[in-house]
Short mmCIF file of C-alpha atoms and ligand atoms in Angstrom, two decimals:
data_model
loop_
_atom_site.label_atom_id
_atom_site.label_comp_id
_atom_site.label_asym_id
_atom_site.label_seq_id
_atom_site.Cartn_x
_atom_site.Cartn_y
_atom_site.Cartn_z
CA MET A 445 0.60 77.40 39.69
CA LEU A 446 -1.82 79.45 41.47
CA PHE A 447 -5.46 79.39 39.60
CA ASP A 448 -6.13 82.44 41.22
CA LEU A 449 -4.42 84.66 44.50
CA GLY A 450 -7.57 85.26 46.94
CA ASP A 451 -7.40 83.70 50.72
CA THR A 452 -4.03 81.76 50.45
CA SER A 453 -4.39 81.09 53.97
CA THR A 454 -4.34 76.56 52.81
CA LEU A 455 -1.16 77.63 51.55
CA SER A 456 1.89 77.06 53.16
CA ALA A 457 5.01 79.08 52.99
CA ARG A 458 7.17 75.92 51.67
CA GLU A 459 4.10 75.86 48.92
CA LEU A 460 4.41 79.99 48.13
CA ILE A 461 7.42 80.25 47.61
CA ARG A 462 7.85 77.47 44.73
CA VAL A 463 5.16 79.47 42.43
CA SER A 464 6.20 80.63 39.33
CA HIS A 465 2.97 81.58 37.95
CA VAL A 466 -0.77 82.82 38.86
CA PHE A 467 -2.88 83.33 36.26
CA VAL A 468 -5.88 86.22 37.60
CA SER A 469 -8.71 85.82 36.95
CA HIS A 470 -9.48 89.36 37.43
CA ALA A 471 -9.04 91.99 40.20
CA HIS A 472 -11.25 91.60 42.40
CA MET A 473 -10.07 91.58 45.28
CA ASP A 474 -10.70 88.08 46.22
CA HIS A 475 -9.13 87.34 43.36
CA ILE A 476 -6.14 88.91 44.26
CA ALA A 477 -5.80 90.28 48.09
CA GLY A 478 -3.40 87.04 49.10
CA PHE A 479 -0.71 88.56 46.71
CA GLU A 480 1.07 90.49 49.06
CA ARG A 481 1.90 87.33 50.92
CA LEU A 482 3.26 86.14 48.20
CA LEU A 483 5.32 89.26 47.99
CA ARG A 484 6.39 89.10 50.96
CA LEU A 485 7.75 85.51 50.83
CA ARG A 486 8.94 86.29 47.60
CA LEU A 487 11.38 88.95 47.91
CA HIS A 488 14.34 87.87 49.31
CA ARG A 489 14.27 84.32 46.59
CA PRO A 490 15.74 85.08 43.58
CA LEU A 491 13.12 82.38 41.76
CA PRO A 492 10.58 84.92 39.52
CA LEU A 493 6.87 84.90 39.73
CA THR A 494 5.09 85.51 36.00
CA LEU A 495 1.08 86.55 36.54
CA LEU A 496 -1.12 86.56 33.85
CA GLY A 497 -4.71 88.68 34.07
CA PRO A 498 -6.87 90.52 31.86
CA PRO A 499 -6.99 93.87 30.47
CA GLY A 500 -5.46 96.83 32.88
CA PHE A 501 -4.37 94.05 34.99
CA ALA A 502 -0.29 95.42 34.26
CA ASP A 503 -1.62 99.18 36.02
CA GLN A 504 -3.61 97.47 38.95
CA MET A 505 0.25 95.67 39.53
CA GLN A 506 1.91 98.57 38.67
CA SER A 507 -0.43 100.55 41.37
CA ARG A 508 -0.31 96.95 44.29
CA LEU A 509 3.34 97.71 43.78
CA GLY A 510 3.94 101.34 44.43
CA GLY A 511 1.65 101.49 47.91
CA TYR A 512 4.59 100.68 49.15
CA SER A 513 8.63 102.30 50.44
CA TRP A 514 10.85 100.38 47.98
CA ASN A 515 14.47 102.60 49.81
CA LEU A 516 16.00 99.55 50.57
CA LEU A 517 16.04 97.76 48.05
CA CYS A 518 19.56 98.59 45.42
CA GLU A 519 20.77 96.70 42.91
CA THR A 520 22.98 94.40 45.48
CA SER A 521 19.08 93.66 46.54
CA VAL A 522 18.27 90.04 45.91
CA ASP A 523 17.53 89.30 41.88
CA PHE A 524 13.61 88.32 42.64
CA ARG A 525 11.65 89.99 38.82
CA MET A 526 8.14 89.85 38.84
CA THR A 527 6.68 89.79 35.46
CA VAL A 528 3.18 90.99 34.43
CA GLN A 529 1.10 90.43 31.04
CA VAL A 530 -2.35 91.49 30.03
CA PHE A 531 -4.51 88.08 27.95
CA ASP A 532 -6.69 90.38 25.84
CA GLY A 533 -8.58 87.90 25.02
CA ALA A 534 -6.60 86.47 22.23
CA GLN A 535 -3.24 86.85 23.94
CA ILE A 536 -0.83 88.47 25.67
CA VAL A 537 -0.66 92.24 24.46
CA GLU A 538 1.45 93.44 27.36
CA VAL A 539 4.32 92.30 28.85
CA ALA A 540 5.96 94.55 32.42
CA GLU A 541 9.05 93.25 34.33
CA PHE A 542 9.54 94.73 38.66
CA ALA A 543 12.29 93.85 39.38
CA ALA A 544 14.07 94.55 43.39
CA ARG A 545 16.93 95.57 41.77
CA GLU A 546 15.29 98.92 40.18
CA GLN A 547 12.73 98.88 43.42
CA PHE A 548 10.27 97.75 40.89
CA ALA A 549 10.44 100.02 38.88
CA ARG A 550 8.78 99.23 35.68
CA ARG A 551 9.95 98.16 32.17
CA ASP A 552 8.02 97.28 29.51
CA LEU A 553 9.46 94.45 27.47
CA ALA A 554 8.79 92.06 24.34
CA VAL A 555 4.97 90.52 23.99
CA PRO A 556 5.59 86.14 23.66
CA GLU A 557 5.14 85.23 20.27
CA LEU A 558 1.80 82.57 21.17
CA PRO A 559 -0.77 80.21 19.51
CA ARG A 560 -3.56 81.88 19.48
CA GLY A 561 -5.67 81.40 22.40
CA ALA A 562 -2.20 80.39 25.17
CA VAL A 563 -0.98 81.97 27.87
CA CYS A 564 1.88 79.16 28.79
CA SER A 565 3.05 77.59 26.31
CA GLU A 566 6.00 74.19 28.09
CA ALA A 567 7.32 71.22 26.07
CA GLU A 568 4.59 70.08 28.57
CA PHE A 569 1.42 71.28 28.59
CA GLU A 570 -0.74 73.77 27.06
CA ILE A 571 -2.45 76.74 28.93
CA SER A 572 -5.29 78.51 27.86
CA ALA A 573 -7.41 81.26 28.63
CA ALA A 574 -11.00 82.75 27.65
CA ALA A 575 -12.52 86.48 28.85
CA LEU A 576 -15.38 85.53 29.98
CA ASP A 577 -17.23 88.84 31.37
CA HIS A 578 -18.51 89.54 34.32
CA GLY A 579 -18.67 92.87 33.72
CA ILE A 580 -15.53 93.10 33.16
CA PRO A 581 -13.40 90.34 31.72
CA SER A 582 -13.05 87.42 33.37
CA LEU A 583 -10.11 85.03 32.08
CA ALA A 584 -11.33 81.08 32.24
CA PHE A 585 -8.33 78.89 31.92
CA ALA A 586 -7.53 75.19 30.69
CA PHE A 587 -4.41 73.67 31.60
CA ARG A 588 -3.67 70.85 29.32
CA GLN A 589 -1.07 68.22 29.56
CA ARG A 590 0.45 67.55 25.77
CA GLN A 591 1.20 63.91 26.88
CA ARG A 592 1.25 61.06 29.69
CA PHE A 593 4.87 58.40 30.37
CA ASN A 594 4.19 56.80 33.26
CA VAL A 595 6.86 54.74 34.77
CA TRP A 596 7.24 51.10 35.09
CA ARG A 597 9.59 51.00 38.84
CA SER A 598 9.85 47.10 38.58
CA ALA A 599 10.55 47.76 34.71
CA LEU A 600 14.32 50.09 35.89
CA ASP A 601 15.49 47.57 38.50
CA THR A 602 15.70 44.40 37.11
CA LEU A 603 16.95 46.24 33.99
CA GLY A 604 19.74 48.04 36.99
CA LEU A 605 19.00 51.40 35.97
CA PRO A 606 18.91 54.74 38.93
CA VAL A 607 16.13 57.59 39.07
CA GLY A 608 17.54 60.41 37.42
CA HIS A 609 16.94 63.42 35.34
CA TRP A 610 17.84 61.19 32.63
CA ILE A 611 14.35 60.38 32.74
CA ASP A 612 12.91 63.38 31.94
CA GLU A 613 15.61 63.28 28.36
CA ALA A 614 13.87 60.27 27.96
CA LYS A 615 10.25 61.52 28.54
CA GLN A 616 11.20 63.81 25.75
CA ALA A 617 12.89 61.71 23.96
CA LEU A 618 9.50 59.67 22.95
CA ARG A 619 7.42 63.14 23.29
CA ASP A 620 9.45 64.61 19.88
CA GLU A 621 8.75 60.79 18.94
CA LEU A 622 13.21 60.42 18.62
CA PRO A 623 13.22 56.74 16.78
CA ASP A 624 14.00 53.95 18.72
CA ASP A 625 17.82 53.91 17.89
CA HIS A 626 18.26 57.10 20.13
CA MET A 627 20.54 56.48 22.32
CA ILE A 628 19.57 58.12 25.79
CA ALA A 629 22.97 58.63 28.30
CA VAL A 630 21.95 57.16 32.03
CA PRO A 631 25.33 57.29 34.20
CA GLY A 632 26.26 54.94 35.71
CA THR A 633 26.37 53.35 32.86
CA GLU A 634 26.01 52.08 29.35
CA PRO A 635 23.16 54.24 27.45
CA VAL A 636 20.63 52.41 26.42
CA PRO A 637 18.67 52.96 23.05
CA LEU A 638 14.49 54.61 23.37
CA GLY A 639 13.09 51.42 22.13
CA LEU A 640 13.78 49.70 25.25
CA LEU A 641 12.80 52.45 27.55
CA ARG A 642 9.60 52.49 25.66
CA ALA A 643 8.75 49.36 25.65
CA GLN A 644 9.18 47.82 28.72
CA VAL A 645 9.87 50.70 30.99
CA PHE A 646 7.53 53.87 30.38
CA GLU A 647 3.59 54.18 29.19
CA ARG A 648 2.70 56.39 27.84
CA LYS A 649 -0.82 58.02 28.66
CA PRO A 650 -3.61 60.88 27.39
CA GLY A 651 -2.70 64.44 29.01
CA GLN A 652 -4.39 65.31 31.96
CA HIS A 653 -6.97 68.49 31.46
CA PHE A 654 -8.30 70.72 33.60
CA ALA A 655 -10.10 73.92 33.40
CA TYR A 656 -11.03 76.97 35.65
CA VAL A 657 -14.28 78.97 35.12
CA THR A 658 -15.45 82.44 38.02
CA ASP A 659 -17.02 85.01 38.01
CA ALA A 660 -18.97 84.85 34.71
CA ALA A 661 -22.38 85.77 33.84
CA ASP A 662 -25.09 83.25 32.66
CA THR A 663 -24.44 84.56 28.97
CA SER A 664 -24.62 82.25 25.41
CA ALA A 665 -21.32 83.37 24.48
CA ASN A 666 -20.52 82.80 27.94
CA ARG A 667 -21.50 79.80 27.61
CA ALA A 668 -19.45 78.13 24.53
CA ARG A 669 -16.24 79.87 26.01
CA ILE A 670 -15.82 78.12 28.79
CA ILE A 671 -17.18 74.39 26.85
CA ALA A 672 -14.22 75.67 23.71
CA LEU A 673 -12.05 75.89 27.24
CA ALA A 674 -13.51 72.74 28.98
CA ARG A 675 -14.78 69.98 26.68
CA GLY A 676 -14.13 66.85 27.87
CA ALA A 677 -12.02 67.89 30.55
CA ASP A 678 -10.80 65.29 33.59
CA GLN A 679 -12.38 68.45 35.78
CA LEU A 680 -14.39 71.15 35.47
CA PHE A 681 -13.78 74.22 38.46
CA ILE A 682 -16.05 76.63 38.27
CA GLU A 683 -17.83 78.74 40.79
CA ALA A 684 -21.50 77.93 41.70
CA PRO A 685 -22.30 80.92 44.10
CA PHE A 686 -25.87 81.50 44.26
CA LEU A 687 -29.01 78.52 43.54
CA HIS A 688 -31.09 78.72 41.06
CA ALA A 689 -33.69 80.53 42.80
CA ASP A 690 -31.79 83.20 43.62
CA LYS A 691 -30.75 82.91 39.88
CA ASP A 692 -32.00 87.35 40.17
CA VAL A 693 -28.45 88.12 42.52
CA ALA A 694 -26.75 86.01 40.21
CA GLN A 695 -27.77 88.29 36.82
CA ALA A 696 -27.34 92.01 38.94
CA THR A 697 -23.97 90.68 39.92
CA ARG A 698 -23.05 88.66 36.82
CA HIS A 699 -21.78 85.18 38.14
CA LEU A 700 -23.81 82.00 37.44
CA THR A 701 -25.99 79.27 39.33
CA ALA A 702 -25.29 76.23 40.55
CA ARG A 703 -27.93 74.73 37.65
CA ALA A 704 -26.37 76.95 35.08
CA ALA A 705 -22.69 75.64 36.40
CA GLY A 706 -23.93 72.37 36.09
CA GLU A 707 -24.95 72.40 32.52
CA ILE A 708 -22.44 74.07 31.79
CA ALA A 709 -20.58 70.68 33.00
CA HIS A 710 -22.78 68.24 31.87
CA ILE A 711 -22.96 70.27 28.07
CA ALA A 712 -18.92 70.18 27.97
CA GLY A 713 -18.51 66.44 28.67
CA VAL A 714 -16.33 67.17 32.00
CA ARG A 715 -15.44 63.35 33.50
CA ARG A 716 -15.65 65.82 37.14
CA VAL A 717 -16.84 68.20 38.50
CA THR A 718 -16.29 70.76 41.11
CA PRO A 719 -18.49 73.85 42.06
CA PHE A 720 -16.89 76.07 44.34
CA HIS A 721 -16.82 80.11 45.21
CA TYR A 722 -20.22 80.04 47.41
CA SER A 723 -21.70 83.09 48.06
CA ALA A 724 -21.45 83.67 52.26
CA ARG A 725 -25.29 84.52 52.29
CA TYR A 726 -25.89 80.49 52.75
CA GLY A 727 -23.26 79.77 55.36
CA ALA A 728 -23.06 76.20 56.82
CA ASP A 729 -26.02 75.26 54.03
CA VAL A 730 -23.74 75.10 51.03
CA ALA A 731 -23.86 71.49 50.36
CA LYS A 732 -27.81 72.42 48.39
CA LEU A 733 -25.22 74.61 46.27
CA ALA A 734 -22.96 71.36 45.72
CA ASN A 735 -27.18 68.91 44.76
CA GLU A 736 -28.32 71.74 42.08
CA VAL A 737 -24.90 71.98 40.81
CA SER A 738 -24.70 67.86 41.08
CA ALA A 739 -28.47 66.92 39.91
CA ALA A 740 -28.12 69.60 36.32
CA PHE A 741 -23.82 68.04 35.86
CA ASN A 742 -26.33 64.26 36.43
CA CYS A 743 -29.04 65.15 33.71
CA LYS A 744 -29.55 62.84 30.94
ZN1 LIG B 1238 -15.23 89.08 40.15
#
């Protein structure tokens, strides 16, 4: 999964080939310009790709695809499909599919049924979003793992159990809170009661929670939405493009200051904050921005 798709130069082709979902805050160029490289790598591979963005995003992606000639694609081409979803701040309201075999002609699909605020819901995690005011809507995201189960490797060895897919099935059974006498099939050995695995092999941990916030004006409505997404997060990634001394520029371009980012992280009670999206105006002097975030975050 990727959160925004700007400069992908730090990602290898191997990594990009494995991406299934891209959550895009908004379509300013520095958040989506990496799409071309991703598409070029994925075009002849069948793994589907889902992109989600704010209102207008499906039309924007359709326009981007329309900027190329696809005459060499036909019904025998690799079945690569790209789905573009639009989130309006409360729910997904539009879904468009673009298939390589159809030369990326747009096909509108039914919208998925998800809880309010959710953009992706899987057995192991949920991703929710909020629309922030950046002059245009800019989406912020929170990733919440439902529950984590660590595996004690030494316990597997003691019980003579191999590593394999059955571990995922057992984790799902634990997540579903199935009874101790529920039997788990393990290849090459007798089925094992879930209770034994629960007691000896798996350790239940609270799920990880992180939030990603960028390109948002410092308004009380934005602060409230960011804090709701990030409250108690293990990790908050938040933009800190301008110093408080340059707050007029921040205000004019609808961005947070580093001090505002630190204050928000502090109020949300996150465990760690990682600032990013530094303005080029500070050159090599970006430590000033990080220091301003830290000072506001760590203030008592
Ligand atoms: Zn922007």
